[in-house]
PDB file of C-alpha atoms and ligand atoms in Angstrom:
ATOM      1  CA  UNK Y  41       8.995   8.563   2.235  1.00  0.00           C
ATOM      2  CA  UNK Y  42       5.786   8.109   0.367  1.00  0.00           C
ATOM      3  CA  UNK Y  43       3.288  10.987   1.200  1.00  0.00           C
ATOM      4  CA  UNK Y  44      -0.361   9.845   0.302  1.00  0.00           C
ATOM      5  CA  UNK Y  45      -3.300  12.405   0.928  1.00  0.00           C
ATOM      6  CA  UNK Y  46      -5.860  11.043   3.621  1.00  0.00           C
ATOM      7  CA  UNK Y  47      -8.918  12.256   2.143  1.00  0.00           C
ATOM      8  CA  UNK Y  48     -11.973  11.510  -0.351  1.00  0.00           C
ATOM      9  CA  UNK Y  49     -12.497  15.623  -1.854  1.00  0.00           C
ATOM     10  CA  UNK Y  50     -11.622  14.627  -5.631  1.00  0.00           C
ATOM     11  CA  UNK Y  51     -11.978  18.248  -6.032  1.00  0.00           C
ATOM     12  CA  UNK Y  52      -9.300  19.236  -3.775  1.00  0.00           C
ATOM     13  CA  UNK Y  53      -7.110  16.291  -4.232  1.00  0.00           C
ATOM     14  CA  UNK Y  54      -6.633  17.180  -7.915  1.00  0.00           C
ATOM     15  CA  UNK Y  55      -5.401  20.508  -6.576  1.00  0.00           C
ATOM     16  CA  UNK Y  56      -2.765  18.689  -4.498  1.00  0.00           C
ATOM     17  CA  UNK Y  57      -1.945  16.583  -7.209  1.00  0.00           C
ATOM     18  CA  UNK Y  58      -0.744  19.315  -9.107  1.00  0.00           C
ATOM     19  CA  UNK Y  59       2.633  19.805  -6.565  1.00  0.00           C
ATOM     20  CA  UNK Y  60       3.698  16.769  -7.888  1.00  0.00           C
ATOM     21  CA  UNK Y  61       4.424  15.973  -4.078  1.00  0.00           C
ATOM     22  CA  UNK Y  62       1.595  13.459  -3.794  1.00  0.00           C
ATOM     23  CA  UNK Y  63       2.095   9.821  -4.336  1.00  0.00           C
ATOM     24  CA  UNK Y  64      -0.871   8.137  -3.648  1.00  0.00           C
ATOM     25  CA  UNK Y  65      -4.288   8.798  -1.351  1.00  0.00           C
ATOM     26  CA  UNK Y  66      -6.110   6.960   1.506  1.00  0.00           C
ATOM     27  CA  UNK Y  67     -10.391   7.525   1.444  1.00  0.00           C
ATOM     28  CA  UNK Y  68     -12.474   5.111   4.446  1.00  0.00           C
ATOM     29  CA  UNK Y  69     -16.190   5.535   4.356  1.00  0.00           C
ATOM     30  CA  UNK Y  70     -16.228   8.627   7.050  1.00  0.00           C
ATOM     31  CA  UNK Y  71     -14.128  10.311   4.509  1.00  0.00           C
ATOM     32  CA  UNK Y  72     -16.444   9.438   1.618  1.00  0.00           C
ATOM     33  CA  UNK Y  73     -19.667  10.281   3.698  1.00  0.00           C
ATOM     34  CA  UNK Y  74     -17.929  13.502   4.174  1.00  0.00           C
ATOM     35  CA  UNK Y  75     -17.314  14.472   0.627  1.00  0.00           C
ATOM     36  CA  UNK Y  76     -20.943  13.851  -0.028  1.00  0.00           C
ATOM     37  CA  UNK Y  77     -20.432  12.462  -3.788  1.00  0.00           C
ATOM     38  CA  UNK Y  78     -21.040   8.847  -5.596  1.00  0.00           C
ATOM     39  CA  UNK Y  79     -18.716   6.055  -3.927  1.00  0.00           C
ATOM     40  CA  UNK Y  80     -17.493   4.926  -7.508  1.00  0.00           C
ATOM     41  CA  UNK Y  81     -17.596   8.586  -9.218  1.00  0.00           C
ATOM     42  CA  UNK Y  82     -15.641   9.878  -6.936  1.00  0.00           C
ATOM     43  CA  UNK Y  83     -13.318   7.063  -6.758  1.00  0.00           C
ATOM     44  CA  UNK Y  84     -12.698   6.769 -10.262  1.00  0.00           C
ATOM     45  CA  UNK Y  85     -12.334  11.068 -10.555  1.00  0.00           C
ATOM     46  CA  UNK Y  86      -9.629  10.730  -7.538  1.00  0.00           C
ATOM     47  CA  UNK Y  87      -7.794   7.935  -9.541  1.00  0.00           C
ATOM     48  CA  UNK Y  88      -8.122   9.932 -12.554  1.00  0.00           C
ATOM     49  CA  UNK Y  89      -6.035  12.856 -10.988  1.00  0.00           C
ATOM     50  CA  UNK Y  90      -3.603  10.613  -9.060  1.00  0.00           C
ATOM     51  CA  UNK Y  91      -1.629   8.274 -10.678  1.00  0.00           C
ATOM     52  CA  UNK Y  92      -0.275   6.524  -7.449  1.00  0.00           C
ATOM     53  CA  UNK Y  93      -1.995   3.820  -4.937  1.00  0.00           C
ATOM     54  CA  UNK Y  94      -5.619   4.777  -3.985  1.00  0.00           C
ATOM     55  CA  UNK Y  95      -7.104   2.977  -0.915  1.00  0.00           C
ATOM     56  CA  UNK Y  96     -10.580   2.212  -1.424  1.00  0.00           C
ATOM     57  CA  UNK Y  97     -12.073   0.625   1.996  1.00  0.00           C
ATOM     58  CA  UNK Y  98     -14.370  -2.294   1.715  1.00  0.00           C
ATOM     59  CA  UNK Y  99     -17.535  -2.390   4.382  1.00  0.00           C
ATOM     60  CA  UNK Y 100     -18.465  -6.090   4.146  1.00  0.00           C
ATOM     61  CA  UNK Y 101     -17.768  -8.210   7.603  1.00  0.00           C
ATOM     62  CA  UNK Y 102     -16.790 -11.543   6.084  1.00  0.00           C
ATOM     63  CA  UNK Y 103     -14.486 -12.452   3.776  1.00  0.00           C
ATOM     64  CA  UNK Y 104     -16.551 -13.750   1.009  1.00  0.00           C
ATOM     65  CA  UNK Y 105     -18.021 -10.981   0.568  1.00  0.00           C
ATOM     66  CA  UNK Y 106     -14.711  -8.197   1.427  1.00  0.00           C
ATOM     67  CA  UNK Y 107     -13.516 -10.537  -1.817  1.00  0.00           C
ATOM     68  CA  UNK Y 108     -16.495  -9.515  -4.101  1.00  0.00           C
ATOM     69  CA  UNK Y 109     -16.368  -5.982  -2.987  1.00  0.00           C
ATOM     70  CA  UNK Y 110     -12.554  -5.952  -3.150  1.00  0.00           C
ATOM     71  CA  UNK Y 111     -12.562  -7.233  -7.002  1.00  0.00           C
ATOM     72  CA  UNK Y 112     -15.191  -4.656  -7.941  1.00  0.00           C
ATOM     73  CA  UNK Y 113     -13.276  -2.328  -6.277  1.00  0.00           C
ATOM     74  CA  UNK Y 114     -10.399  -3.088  -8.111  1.00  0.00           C
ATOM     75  CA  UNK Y 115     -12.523  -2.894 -11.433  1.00  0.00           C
ATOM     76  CA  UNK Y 116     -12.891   0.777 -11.288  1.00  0.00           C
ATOM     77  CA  UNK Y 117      -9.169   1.387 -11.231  1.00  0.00           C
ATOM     78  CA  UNK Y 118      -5.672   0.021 -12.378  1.00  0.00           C
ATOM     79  CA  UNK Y 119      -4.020   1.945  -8.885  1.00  0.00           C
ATOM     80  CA  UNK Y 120      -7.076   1.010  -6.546  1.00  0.00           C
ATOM     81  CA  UNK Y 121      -6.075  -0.639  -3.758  1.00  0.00           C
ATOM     82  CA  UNK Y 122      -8.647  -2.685  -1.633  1.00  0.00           C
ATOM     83  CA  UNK Y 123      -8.820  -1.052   2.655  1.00  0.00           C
ATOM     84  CA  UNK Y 124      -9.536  -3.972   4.430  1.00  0.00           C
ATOM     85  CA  UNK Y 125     -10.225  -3.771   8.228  1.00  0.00           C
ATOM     86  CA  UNK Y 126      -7.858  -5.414  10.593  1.00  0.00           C
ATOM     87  CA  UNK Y 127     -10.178  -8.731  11.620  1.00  0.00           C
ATOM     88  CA  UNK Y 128      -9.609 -12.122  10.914  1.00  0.00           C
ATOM     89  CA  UNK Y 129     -12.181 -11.844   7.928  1.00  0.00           C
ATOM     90  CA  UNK Y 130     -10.517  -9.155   6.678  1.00  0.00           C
ATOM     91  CA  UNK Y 131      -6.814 -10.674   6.603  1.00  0.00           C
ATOM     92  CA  UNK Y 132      -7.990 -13.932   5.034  1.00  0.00           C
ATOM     93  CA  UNK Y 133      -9.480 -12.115   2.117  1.00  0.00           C
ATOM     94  CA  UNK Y 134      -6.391 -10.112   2.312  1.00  0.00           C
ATOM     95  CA  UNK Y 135      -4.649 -13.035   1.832  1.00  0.00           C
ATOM     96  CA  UNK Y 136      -6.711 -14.071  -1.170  1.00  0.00           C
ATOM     97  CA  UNK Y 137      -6.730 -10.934  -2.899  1.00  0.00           C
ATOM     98  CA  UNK Y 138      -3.021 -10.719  -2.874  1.00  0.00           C
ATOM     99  CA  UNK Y 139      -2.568 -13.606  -4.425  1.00  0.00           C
ATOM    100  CA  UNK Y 140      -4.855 -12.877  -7.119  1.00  0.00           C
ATOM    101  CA  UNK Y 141      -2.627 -10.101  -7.717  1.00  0.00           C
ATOM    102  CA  UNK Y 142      -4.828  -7.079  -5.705  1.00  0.00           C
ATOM    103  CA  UNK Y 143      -2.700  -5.339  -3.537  1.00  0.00           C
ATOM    104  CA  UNK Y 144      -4.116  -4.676  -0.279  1.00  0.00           C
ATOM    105  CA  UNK Y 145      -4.154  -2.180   2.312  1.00  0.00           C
ATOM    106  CA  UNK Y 146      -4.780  -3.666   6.077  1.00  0.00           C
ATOM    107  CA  UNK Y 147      -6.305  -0.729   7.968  1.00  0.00           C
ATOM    108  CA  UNK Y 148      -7.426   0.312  11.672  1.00  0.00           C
ATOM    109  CA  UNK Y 149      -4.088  -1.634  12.884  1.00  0.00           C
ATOM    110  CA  UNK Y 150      -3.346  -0.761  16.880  1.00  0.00           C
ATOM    111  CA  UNK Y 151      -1.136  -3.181  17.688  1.00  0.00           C
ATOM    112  CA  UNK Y 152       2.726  -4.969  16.520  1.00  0.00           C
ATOM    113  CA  UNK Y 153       1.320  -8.426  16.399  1.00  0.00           C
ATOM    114  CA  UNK Y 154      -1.412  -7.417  14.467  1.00  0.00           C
ATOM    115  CA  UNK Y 155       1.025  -5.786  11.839  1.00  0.00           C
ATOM    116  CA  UNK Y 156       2.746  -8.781  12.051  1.00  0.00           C
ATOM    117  CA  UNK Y 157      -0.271 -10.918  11.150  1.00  0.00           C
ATOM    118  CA  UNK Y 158      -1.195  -8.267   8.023  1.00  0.00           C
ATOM    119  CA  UNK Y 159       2.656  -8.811   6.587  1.00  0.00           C
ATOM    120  CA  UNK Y 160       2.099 -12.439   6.975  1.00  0.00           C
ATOM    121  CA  UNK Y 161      -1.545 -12.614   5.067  1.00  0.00           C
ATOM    122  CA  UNK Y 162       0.800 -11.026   2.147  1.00  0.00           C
ATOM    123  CA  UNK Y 163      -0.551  -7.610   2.500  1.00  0.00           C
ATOM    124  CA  UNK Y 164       1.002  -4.557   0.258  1.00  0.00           C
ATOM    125  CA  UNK Y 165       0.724  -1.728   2.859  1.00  0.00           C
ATOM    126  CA  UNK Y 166      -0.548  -1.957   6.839  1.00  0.00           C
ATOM    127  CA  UNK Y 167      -1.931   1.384   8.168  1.00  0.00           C
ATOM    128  CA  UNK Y 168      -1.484   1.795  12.036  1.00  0.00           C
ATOM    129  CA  UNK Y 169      -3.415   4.340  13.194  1.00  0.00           C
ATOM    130  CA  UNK Y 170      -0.731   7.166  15.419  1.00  0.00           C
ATOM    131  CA  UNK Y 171      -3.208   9.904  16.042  1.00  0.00           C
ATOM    132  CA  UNK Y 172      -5.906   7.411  17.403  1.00  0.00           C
ATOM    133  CA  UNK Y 173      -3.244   5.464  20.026  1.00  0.00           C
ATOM    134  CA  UNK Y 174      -2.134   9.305  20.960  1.00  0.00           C
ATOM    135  CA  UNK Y 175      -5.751   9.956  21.404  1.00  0.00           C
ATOM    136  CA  UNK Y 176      -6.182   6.809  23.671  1.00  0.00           C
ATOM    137  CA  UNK Y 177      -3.148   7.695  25.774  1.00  0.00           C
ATOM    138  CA  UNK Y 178      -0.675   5.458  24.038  1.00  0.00           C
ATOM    139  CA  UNK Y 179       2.523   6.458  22.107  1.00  0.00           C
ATOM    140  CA  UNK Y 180       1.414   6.122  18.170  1.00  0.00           C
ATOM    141  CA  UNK Y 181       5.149   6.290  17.413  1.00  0.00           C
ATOM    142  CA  UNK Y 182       6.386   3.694  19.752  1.00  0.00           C
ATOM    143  CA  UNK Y 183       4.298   1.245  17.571  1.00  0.00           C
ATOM    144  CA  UNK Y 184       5.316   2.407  14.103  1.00  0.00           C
ATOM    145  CA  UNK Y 185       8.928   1.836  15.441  1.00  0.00           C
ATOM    146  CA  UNK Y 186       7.937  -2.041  16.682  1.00  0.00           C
ATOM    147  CA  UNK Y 187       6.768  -2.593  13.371  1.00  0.00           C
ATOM    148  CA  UNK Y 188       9.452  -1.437  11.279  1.00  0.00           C
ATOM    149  CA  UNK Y 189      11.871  -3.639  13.522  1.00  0.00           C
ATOM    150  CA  UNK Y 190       9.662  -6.700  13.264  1.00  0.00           C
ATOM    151  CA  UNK Y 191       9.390  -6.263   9.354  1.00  0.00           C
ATOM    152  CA  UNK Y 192      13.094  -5.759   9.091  1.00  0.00           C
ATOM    153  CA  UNK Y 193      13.983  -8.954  11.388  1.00  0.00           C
ATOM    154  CA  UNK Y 194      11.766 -11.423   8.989  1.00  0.00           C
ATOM    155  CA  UNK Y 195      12.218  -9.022   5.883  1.00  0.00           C
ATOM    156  CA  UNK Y 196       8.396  -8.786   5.064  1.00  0.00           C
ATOM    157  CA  UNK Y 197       7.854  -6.171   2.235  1.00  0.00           C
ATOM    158  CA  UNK Y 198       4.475  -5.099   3.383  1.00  0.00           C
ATOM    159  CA  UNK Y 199       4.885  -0.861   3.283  1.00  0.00           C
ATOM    160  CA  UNK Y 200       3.991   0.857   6.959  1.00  0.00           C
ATOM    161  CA  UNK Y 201       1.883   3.125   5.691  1.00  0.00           C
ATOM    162  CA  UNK Y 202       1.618   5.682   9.066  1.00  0.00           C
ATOM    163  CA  UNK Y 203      -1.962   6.671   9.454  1.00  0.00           C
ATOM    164  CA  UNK Y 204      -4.381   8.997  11.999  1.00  0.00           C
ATOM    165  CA  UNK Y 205      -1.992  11.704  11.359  1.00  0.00           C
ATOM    166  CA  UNK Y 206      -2.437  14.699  13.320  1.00  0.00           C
ATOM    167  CA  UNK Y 207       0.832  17.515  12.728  1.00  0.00           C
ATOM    168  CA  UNK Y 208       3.945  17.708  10.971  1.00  0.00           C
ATOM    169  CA  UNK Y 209       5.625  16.698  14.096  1.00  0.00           C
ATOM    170  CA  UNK Y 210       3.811  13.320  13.339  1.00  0.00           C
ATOM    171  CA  UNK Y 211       5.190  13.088   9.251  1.00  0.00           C
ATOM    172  CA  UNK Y 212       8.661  13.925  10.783  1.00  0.00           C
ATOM    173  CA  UNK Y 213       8.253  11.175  13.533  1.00  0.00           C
ATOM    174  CA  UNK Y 214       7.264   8.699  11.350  1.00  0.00           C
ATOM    175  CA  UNK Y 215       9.360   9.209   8.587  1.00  0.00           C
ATOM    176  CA  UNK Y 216      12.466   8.800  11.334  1.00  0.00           C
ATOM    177  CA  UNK Y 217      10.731   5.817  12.784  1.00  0.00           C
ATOM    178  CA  UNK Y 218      11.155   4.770   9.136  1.00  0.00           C
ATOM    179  CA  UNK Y 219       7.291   4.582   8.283  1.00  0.00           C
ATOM    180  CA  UNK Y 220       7.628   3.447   4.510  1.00  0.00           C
ATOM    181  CA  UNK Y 221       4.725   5.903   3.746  1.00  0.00           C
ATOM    182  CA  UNK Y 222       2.378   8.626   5.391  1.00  0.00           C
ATOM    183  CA  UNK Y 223      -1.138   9.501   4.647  1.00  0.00           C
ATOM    184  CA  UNK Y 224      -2.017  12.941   5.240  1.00  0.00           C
ATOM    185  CA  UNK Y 225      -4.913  15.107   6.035  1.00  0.00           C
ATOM    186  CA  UNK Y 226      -4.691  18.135   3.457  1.00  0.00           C
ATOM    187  CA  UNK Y 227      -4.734  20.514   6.368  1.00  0.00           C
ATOM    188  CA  UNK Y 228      -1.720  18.896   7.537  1.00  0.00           C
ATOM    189  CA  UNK Y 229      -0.070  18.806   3.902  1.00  0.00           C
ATOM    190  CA  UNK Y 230      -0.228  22.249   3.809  1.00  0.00           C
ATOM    191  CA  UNK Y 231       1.824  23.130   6.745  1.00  0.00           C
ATOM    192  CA  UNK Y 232       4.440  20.663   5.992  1.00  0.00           C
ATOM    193  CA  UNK Y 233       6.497  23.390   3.270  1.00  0.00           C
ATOM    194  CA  UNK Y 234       5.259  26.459   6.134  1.00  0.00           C
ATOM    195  CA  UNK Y 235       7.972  28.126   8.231  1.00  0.00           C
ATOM    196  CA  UNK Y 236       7.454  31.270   9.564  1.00  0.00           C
ATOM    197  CA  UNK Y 237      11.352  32.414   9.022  1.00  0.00           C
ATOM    198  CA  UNK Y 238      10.846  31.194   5.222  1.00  0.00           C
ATOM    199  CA  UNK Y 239       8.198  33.906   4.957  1.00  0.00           C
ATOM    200  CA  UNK Y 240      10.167  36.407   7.095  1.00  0.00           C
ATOM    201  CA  UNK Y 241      13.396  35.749   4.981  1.00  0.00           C
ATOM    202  CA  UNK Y 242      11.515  35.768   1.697  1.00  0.00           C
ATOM    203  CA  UNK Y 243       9.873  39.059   2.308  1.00  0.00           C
ATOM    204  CA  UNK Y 244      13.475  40.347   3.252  1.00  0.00           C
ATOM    205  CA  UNK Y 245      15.043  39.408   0.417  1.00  0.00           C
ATOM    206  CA  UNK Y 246      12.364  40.736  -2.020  1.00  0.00           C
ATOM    207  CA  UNK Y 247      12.488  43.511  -0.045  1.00  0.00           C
ATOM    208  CA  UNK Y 248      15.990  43.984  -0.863  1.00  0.00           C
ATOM    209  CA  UNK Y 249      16.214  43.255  -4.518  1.00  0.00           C
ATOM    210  CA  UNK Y 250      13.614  45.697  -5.250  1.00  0.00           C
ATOM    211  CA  UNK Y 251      16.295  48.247  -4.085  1.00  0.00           C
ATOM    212  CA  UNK Y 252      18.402  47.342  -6.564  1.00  0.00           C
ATOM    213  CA  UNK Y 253      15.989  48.091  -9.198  1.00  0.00           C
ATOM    214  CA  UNK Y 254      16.991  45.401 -11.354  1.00  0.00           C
ATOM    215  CA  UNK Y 255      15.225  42.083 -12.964  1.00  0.00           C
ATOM    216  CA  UNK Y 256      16.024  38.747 -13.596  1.00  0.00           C
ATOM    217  CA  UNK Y 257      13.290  38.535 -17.135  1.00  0.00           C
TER     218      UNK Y 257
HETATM  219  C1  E4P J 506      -6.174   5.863   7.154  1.00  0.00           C
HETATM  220  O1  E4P J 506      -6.141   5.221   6.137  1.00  0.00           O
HETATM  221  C2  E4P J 506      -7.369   6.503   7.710  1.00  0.00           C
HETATM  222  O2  E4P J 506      -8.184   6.911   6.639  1.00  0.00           O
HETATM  223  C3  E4P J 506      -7.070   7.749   8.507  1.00  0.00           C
HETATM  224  O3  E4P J 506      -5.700   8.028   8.571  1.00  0.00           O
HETATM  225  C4  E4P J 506      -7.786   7.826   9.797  1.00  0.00           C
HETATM  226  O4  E4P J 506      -7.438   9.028  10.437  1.00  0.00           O
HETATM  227  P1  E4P J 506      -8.304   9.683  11.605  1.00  0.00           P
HETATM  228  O5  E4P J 506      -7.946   9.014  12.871  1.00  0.00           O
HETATM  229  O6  E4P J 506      -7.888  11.122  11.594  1.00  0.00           O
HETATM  230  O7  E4P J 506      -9.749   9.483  11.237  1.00  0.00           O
END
């Protein structure tokens, strides 16, 4: 499974980088509002430190202009890949910018058909949203699972790219649901290598070679 960072904190994403665990990120405009920097700066800084996919999320309605913005987009970057919201607008410029060789991420997806509709406007990656459903009172997982058994039936390549994560309960579920990616709040990054008997055993067996008063270097 692909892990992408959800997040626009160039800063902290570089950090992440760095475990070599991260494959790609995911920013939307709440995340960019919340980092407080330049749109472009801190796109191109973020594609700078990551050398995978990075989902930059257009904010036109219609799809003449989602193309414009999507092609600028894609100017800043050779591994920007252009968000486009789950509406009719946004799947015909989808459609458009794949085949002018953009790859596209379809975003704010909530239902099967409508992740059937992104695979068939040639997208690259569709992003259902788990946490959001859960939030709602609907089963997030239930839907990544419809989707990966509709792509599989018609063999669309488009990547289910799990979003709205919330735990690592949710990476695990998704990545047996067979979510092709996951993109993850740093918080939630974090805990995914915590276990409190790895900490407990580690302390143990420190604890233990000390005794023997030997070293390794
Ligand atoms: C995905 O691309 C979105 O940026 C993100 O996962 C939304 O998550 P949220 O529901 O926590 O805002």
């Amino acid at each position: 499974m692909q892990i992408f960072i959800d997040s626009a904190d160039a800063k902290e994403l570089a950090a992440l980088a760095e475990t070599g665990l991260v494959d790609g990120v995911t920013t939307n405009p709440s995340l960019i509002a919340k980092s407080g920097g330049d749109f472009f700066e801190t796109l191109k800084a973020i594609c700078a430190s990551v050398p995978g996919p990075v989902s930059a999320e257009v904010v036109a309605q219609d799809a003449a202009t989602m193309l414009k913005e999507g092609r600028k987009l894609r100017g800043l970057a050779d591994n920007i890949v252009v968000k486009l919201p789950l509406t009719v607008e946004g799947l015909k410029a989808c459609k458009t910018l794949e085949e002018e060789g953009h790859p596209c991420n379809v975003t704010l997806c909530f239902s099967a058909v409508q992740a059937l509709l992104a695979a068939k406007a040639g997208a690259t990656f569709i992003s259902p949203f788990l946490g959001r459903l859960d939030d709602n009172g609907q089963d997030g997982m239930q839907l990544i699972r419809e989707i990966r058994a509709i792509y599989d039936n018609y063999e669309y390549p488009t990547q289910i790219l799990a979003a709205s994560i919330r735990s690592a309960n949710h990476v695990k579920d998704a990545a047996i649901a067979g979510a092709d990616c996951a993109t993850i709040p740093p918080a939630v990054f974090k805990s995914l290598y915590k276990h409190i008997l790895t900490d407990a055993g580690l302390e143990a067996f420190l604890k233990d070679w000390k005794s023997t008063g030997q070293s390794i270097l």
